[in-house]
PDB file of N, CA and C in Angstrom:
ATOM      1  N   UNK A   1     117.727-166.572  79.522  1.00  0.00           N
ATOM      2  CA  UNK A   1     118.191-165.694  78.384  1.00  0.00           C
ATOM      3  C   UNK A   1     117.469-166.005  77.323  1.00  0.00           C
ATOM      4  N   UNK A   2     116.954-164.884  76.685  1.00  0.00           N
ATOM      5  CA  UNK A   2     116.197-164.863  75.601  1.00  0.00           C
ATOM      6  C   UNK A   2     117.005-165.640  74.208  1.00  0.00           C
ATOM      7  N   UNK A   3     116.376-166.391  73.553  1.00  0.00           N
ATOM      8  CA  UNK A   3     116.823-167.194  72.529  1.00  0.00           C
ATOM      9  C   UNK A   3     117.733-166.354  71.543  1.00  0.00           C
ATOM     10  N   UNK A   4     117.245-165.107  71.147  1.00  0.00           N
ATOM     11  CA  UNK A   4     117.960-164.141  70.368  1.00  0.00           C
ATOM     12  C   UNK A   4     119.314-163.857  70.908  1.00  0.00           C
ATOM     13  N   UNK A   5     119.353-163.651  72.201  1.00  0.00           N
ATOM     14  CA  UNK A   5     120.793-163.134  72.900  1.00  0.00           C
ATOM     15  C   UNK A   5     121.517-164.366  72.788  1.00  0.00           C
ATOM     16  N   UNK A   6     121.166-165.657  73.042  1.00  0.00           N
ATOM     17  CA  UNK A   6     122.134-166.806  73.005  1.00  0.00           C
ATOM     18  C   UNK A   6     122.473-167.161  71.813  1.00  0.00           C
ATOM     19  N   UNK A   7     121.693-166.971  70.687  1.00  0.00           N
ATOM     20  CA  UNK A   7     121.908-167.196  69.220  1.00  0.00           C
ATOM     21  C   UNK A   7     123.069-166.113  69.045  1.00  0.00           C
ATOM     22  N   UNK A   8     123.021-164.922  69.247  1.00  0.00           N
ATOM     23  CA  UNK A   8     123.942-163.798  68.851  1.00  0.00           C
ATOM     24  C   UNK A   8     125.247-164.166  69.688  1.00  0.00           C
ATOM     25  N   UNK A   9     125.187-164.481  70.925  1.00  0.00           N
ATOM     26  CA  UNK A   9     126.463-164.757  71.674  1.00  0.00           C
ATOM     27  C   UNK A   9     127.260-166.074  70.918  1.00  0.00           C
ATOM     28  N   UNK A  10     126.381-167.034  70.687  1.00  0.00           N
ATOM     29  CA  UNK A  10     127.094-168.181  70.076  1.00  0.00           C
ATOM     30  C   UNK A  10     127.549-167.961  68.743  1.00  0.00           C
ATOM     31  N   UNK A  11     126.855-167.289  67.895  1.00  0.00           N
ATOM     32  CA  UNK A  11     127.347-167.032  66.582  1.00  0.00           C
ATOM     33  C   UNK A  11     128.571-166.070  66.673  1.00  0.00           C
ATOM     34  N   UNK A  12     128.604-165.064  67.636  1.00  0.00           N
ATOM     35  CA  UNK A  12     129.847-164.072  67.798  1.00  0.00           C
ATOM     36  C   UNK A  12     130.940-165.050  68.084  1.00  0.00           C
ATOM     37  N   UNK A  13     130.778-165.865  69.101  1.00  0.00           N
ATOM     38  CA  UNK A  13     131.989-166.814  69.600  1.00  0.00           C
ATOM     39  C   UNK A  13     132.465-167.715  68.545  1.00  0.00           C
ATOM     40  N   UNK A  14     131.570-168.084  67.502  1.00  0.00           N
ATOM     41  CA  UNK A  14     132.129-169.090  66.324  1.00  0.00           C
ATOM     42  C   UNK A  14     132.900-168.084  65.537  1.00  0.00           C
ATOM     43  N   UNK A  15     132.476-166.897  65.363  1.00  0.00           N
ATOM     44  CA  UNK A  15     133.220-165.924  64.347  1.00  0.00           C
ATOM     45  C   UNK A  15     134.445-165.747  64.847  1.00  0.00           C
ATOM     46  N   UNK A  16     134.476-165.481  66.242  1.00  0.00           N
ATOM     47  CA  UNK A  16     135.874-165.162  66.591  1.00  0.00           C
ATOM     48  C   UNK A  16     136.797-166.126  66.609  1.00  0.00           C
ATOM     49  N   UNK A  17     136.362-167.550  66.761  1.00  0.00           N
ATOM     50  CA  UNK A  17     137.190-168.626  66.779  1.00  0.00           C
ATOM     51  C   UNK A  17     136.402-169.939  66.058  1.00  0.00           C
ATOM     52  N   UNK A  18     136.425-169.836  64.848  1.00  0.00           N
ATOM     53  CA  UNK A  18     135.684-170.823  64.014  1.00  0.00           C
ATOM     54  C   UNK A  18     136.155-172.271  64.103  1.00  0.00           C
ATOM     55  N   UNK A  19     137.386-172.559  64.682  1.00  0.00           N
ATOM     56  CA  UNK A  19     137.874-173.804  64.742  1.00  0.00           C
ATOM     57  C   UNK A  19     137.667-174.370  66.338  1.00  0.00           C
ATOM     58  N   UNK A  20     136.963-173.575  67.090  1.00  0.00           N
ATOM     59  CA  UNK A  20     136.925-173.856  68.518  1.00  0.00           C
ATOM     60  C   UNK A  20     136.386-175.239  68.651  1.00  0.00           C
ATOM     61  N   UNK A  21     136.917-176.015  69.864  1.00  0.00           N
ATOM     62  CA  UNK A  21     136.669-177.367  69.995  1.00  0.00           C
ATOM     63  C   UNK A  21     135.292-177.280  70.938  1.00  0.00           C
ATOM     64  N   UNK A  22     135.196-176.078  71.683  1.00  0.00           N
ATOM     65  CA  UNK A  22     134.097-175.995  72.571  1.00  0.00           C
ATOM     66  C   UNK A  22     133.664-174.491  72.450  1.00  0.00           C
ATOM     67  N   UNK A  23     132.300-174.312  72.657  1.00  0.00           N
ATOM     68  CA  UNK A  23     131.786-173.031  72.507  1.00  0.00           C
ATOM     69  C   UNK A  23     131.024-172.906  73.955  1.00  0.00           C
ATOM     70  N   UNK A  24     131.389-171.920  74.877  1.00  0.00           N
ATOM     71  CA  UNK A  24     130.808-171.839  76.185  1.00  0.00           C
ATOM     72  C   UNK A  24     130.391-170.326  76.194  1.00  0.00           C
ATOM     73  N   UNK A  25     129.215-169.848  76.313  1.00  0.00           N
ATOM     74  CA  UNK A  25     128.690-168.597  76.607  1.00  0.00           C
ATOM     75  C   UNK A  25     129.173-168.197  77.883  1.00  0.00           C
ATOM     76  N   UNK A  26     129.241-166.786  78.112  1.00  0.00           N
ATOM     77  CA  UNK A  26     129.379-166.210  79.324  1.00  0.00           C
ATOM     78  C   UNK A  26     128.749-166.679  80.662  1.00  0.00           C
ATOM     79  N   UNK A  27     127.333-166.740  80.268  1.00  0.00           N
ATOM     80  CA  UNK A  27     126.237-167.059  81.273  1.00  0.00           C
ATOM     81  C   UNK A  27     126.537-168.814  81.675  1.00  0.00           C
ATOM     82  N   UNK A  28     126.812-169.381  80.667  1.00  0.00           N
ATOM     83  CA  UNK A  28     127.167-170.914  81.015  1.00  0.00           C
ATOM     84  C   UNK A  28     128.458-171.282  81.691  1.00  0.00           C
ATOM     85  N   UNK A  29     129.408-170.319  81.704  1.00  0.00           N
ATOM     86  CA  UNK A  29     130.724-170.454  82.117  1.00  0.00           C
ATOM     87  C   UNK A  29     130.778-170.939  83.756  1.00  0.00           C
ATOM     88  N   UNK A  30     129.763-170.240  84.424  1.00  0.00           N
ATOM     89  CA  UNK A  30     129.557-170.637  85.796  1.00  0.00           C
ATOM     90  C   UNK A  30     129.426-171.976  86.110  1.00  0.00           C
ATOM     91  N   UNK A  31     128.639-172.669  85.184  1.00  0.00           N
ATOM     92  CA  UNK A  31     128.268-174.171  85.167  1.00  0.00           C
ATOM     93  C   UNK A  31     129.337-174.999  84.793  1.00  0.00           C
ATOM     94  N   UNK A  32     130.004-174.422  83.484  1.00  0.00           N
ATOM     95  CA  UNK A  32     130.972-175.213  82.820  1.00  0.00           C
ATOM     96  C   UNK A  32     132.314-175.496  83.671  1.00  0.00           C
ATOM     97  N   UNK A  33     132.645-174.402  84.636  1.00  0.00           N
ATOM     98  CA  UNK A  33     133.680-174.432  85.467  1.00  0.00           C
ATOM     99  C   UNK A  33     133.641-174.833  86.581  1.00  0.00           C
ATOM    100  N   UNK A  34     132.501-175.251  87.054  1.00  0.00           N
ATOM    101  CA  UNK A  34     132.095-175.813  88.410  1.00  0.00           C
ATOM    102  C   UNK A  34     133.040-176.816  88.861  1.00  0.00           C
ATOM    103  N   UNK A  35     133.344-177.820  88.328  1.00  0.00           N
ATOM    104  CA  UNK A  35     134.330-178.859  88.654  1.00  0.00           C
ATOM    105  C   UNK A  35     135.580-178.195  88.964  1.00  0.00           C
ATOM    106  N   UNK A  36     136.127-177.499  87.880  1.00  0.00           N
ATOM    107  CA  UNK A  36     137.602-177.026  87.925  1.00  0.00           C
ATOM    108  C   UNK A  36     137.823-176.208  89.073  1.00  0.00           C
ATOM    109  N   UNK A  37     136.806-175.375  89.516  1.00  0.00           N
ATOM    110  CA  UNK A  37     137.027-174.322  90.613  1.00  0.00           C
ATOM    111  C   UNK A  37     136.596-174.883  92.094  1.00  0.00           C
ATOM    112  N   UNK A  38     136.119-176.106  92.001  1.00  0.00           N
ATOM    113  CA  UNK A  38     135.763-176.716  93.327  1.00  0.00           C
ATOM    114  C   UNK A  38     134.250-176.303  93.728  1.00  0.00           C
ATOM    115  N   UNK A  39     133.453-175.801  92.918  1.00  0.00           N
ATOM    116  CA  UNK A  39     131.942-175.294  93.301  1.00  0.00           C
ATOM    117  C   UNK A  39     131.252-176.274  92.789  1.00  0.00           C
ATOM    118  N   UNK A  40     131.321-177.554  92.144  1.00  0.00           N
ATOM    119  CA  UNK A  40     130.347-178.423  91.656  1.00  0.00           C
ATOM    120  C   UNK A  40     129.265-178.790  92.551  1.00  0.00           C
ATOM    121  N   UNK A  41     129.554-178.992  94.035  1.00  0.00           N
ATOM    122  CA  UNK A  41     128.495-179.283  94.711  1.00  0.00           C
ATOM    123  C   UNK A  41     127.362-178.187  94.904  1.00  0.00           C
ATOM    124  N   UNK A  42     127.993-177.043  95.030  1.00  0.00           N
ATOM    125  CA  UNK A  42     126.997-175.839  95.227  1.00  0.00           C
ATOM    126  C   UNK A  42     126.220-175.606  93.932  1.00  0.00           C
ATOM    127  N   UNK A  43     126.986-175.729  92.824  1.00  0.00           N
ATOM    128  CA  UNK A  43     126.048-175.582  91.398  1.00  0.00           C
ATOM    129  C   UNK A  43     125.004-176.659  91.435  1.00  0.00           C
ATOM    130  N   UNK A  44     125.465-177.861  91.720  1.00  0.00           N
ATOM    131  CA  UNK A  44     124.543-178.940  91.513  1.00  0.00           C
ATOM    132  C   UNK A  44     123.322-178.527  92.468  1.00  0.00           C
ATOM    133  N   UNK A  45     123.523-178.202  93.564  1.00  0.00           N
ATOM    134  CA  UNK A  45     122.485-177.813  94.680  1.00  0.00           C
ATOM    135  C   UNK A  45     121.608-176.751  94.126  1.00  0.00           C
ATOM    136  N   UNK A  46     122.304-175.658  93.635  1.00  0.00           N
ATOM    137  CA  UNK A  46     121.532-174.548  92.980  1.00  0.00           C
ATOM    138  C   UNK A  46     120.575-174.836  91.915  1.00  0.00           C
ATOM    139  N   UNK A  47     121.176-175.797  91.054  1.00  0.00           N
ATOM    140  CA  UNK A  47     120.313-176.356  89.850  1.00  0.00           C
ATOM    141  C   UNK A  47     119.163-177.068  90.248  1.00  0.00           C
ATOM    142  N   UNK A  48     119.518-177.965  91.271  1.00  0.00           N
ATOM    143  CA  UNK A  48     118.328-178.907  91.907  1.00  0.00           C
ATOM    144  C   UNK A  48     117.228-178.133  92.506  1.00  0.00           C
ATOM    145  N   UNK A  49     117.683-177.123  93.263  1.00  0.00           N
ATOM    146  CA  UNK A  49     116.654-176.304  93.964  1.00  0.00           C
ATOM    147  C   UNK A  49     115.947-175.577  92.879  1.00  0.00           C
ATOM    148  N   UNK A  50     116.459-174.927  91.771  1.00  0.00           N
ATOM    149  CA  UNK A  50     115.792-174.219  90.928  1.00  0.00           C
ATOM    150  C   UNK A  50     114.763-175.207  90.120  1.00  0.00           C
ATOM    151  N   UNK A  51     115.067-176.308  89.796  1.00  0.00           N
ATOM    152  CA  UNK A  51     114.515-177.059  88.857  1.00  0.00           C
ATOM    153  C   UNK A  51     113.282-177.720  89.672  1.00  0.00           C
ATOM    154  N   UNK A  52     113.362-177.809  91.070  1.00  0.00           N
ATOM    155  CA  UNK A  52     112.184-178.196  91.896  1.00  0.00           C
ATOM    156  C   UNK A  52     111.293-177.105  92.386  1.00  0.00           C
ATOM    157  N   UNK A  53     111.742-175.854  91.692  1.00  0.00           N
ATOM    158  CA  UNK A  53     110.809-174.679  92.169  1.00  0.00           C
ATOM    159  C   UNK A  53     111.012-173.958  93.448  1.00  0.00           C
ATOM    160  N   UNK A  54     112.169-174.259  94.186  1.00  0.00           N
ATOM    161  CA  UNK A  54     112.562-173.552  95.325  1.00  0.00           C
ATOM    162  C   UNK A  54     113.898-172.998  95.263  1.00  0.00           C
ATOM    163  N   UNK A  55     114.023-171.924  94.495  1.00  0.00           N
ATOM    164  CA  UNK A  55     115.419-171.217  94.327  1.00  0.00           C
ATOM    165  C   UNK A  55     115.543-170.608  95.744  1.00  0.00           C
ATOM    166  N   UNK A  56     117.092-170.731  96.064  1.00  0.00           N
ATOM    167  CA  UNK A  56     117.436-169.955  97.227  1.00  0.00           C
ATOM    168  C   UNK A  56     117.431-168.470  97.307  1.00  0.00           C
TER     169      UNK A  56
END
């Protein structure tokens, strides 16, 4: 995600909910919610493969 897009999304979320305890962009929600929806192991494997240069 380009930095400008990230900043725009973050600022927009803060404007919508200035007292938010947590700001999670749409593209990050997949990672943020992995434990709650039972996909933590798959997400961790995906991130590990990607960081090692071997995306699935």
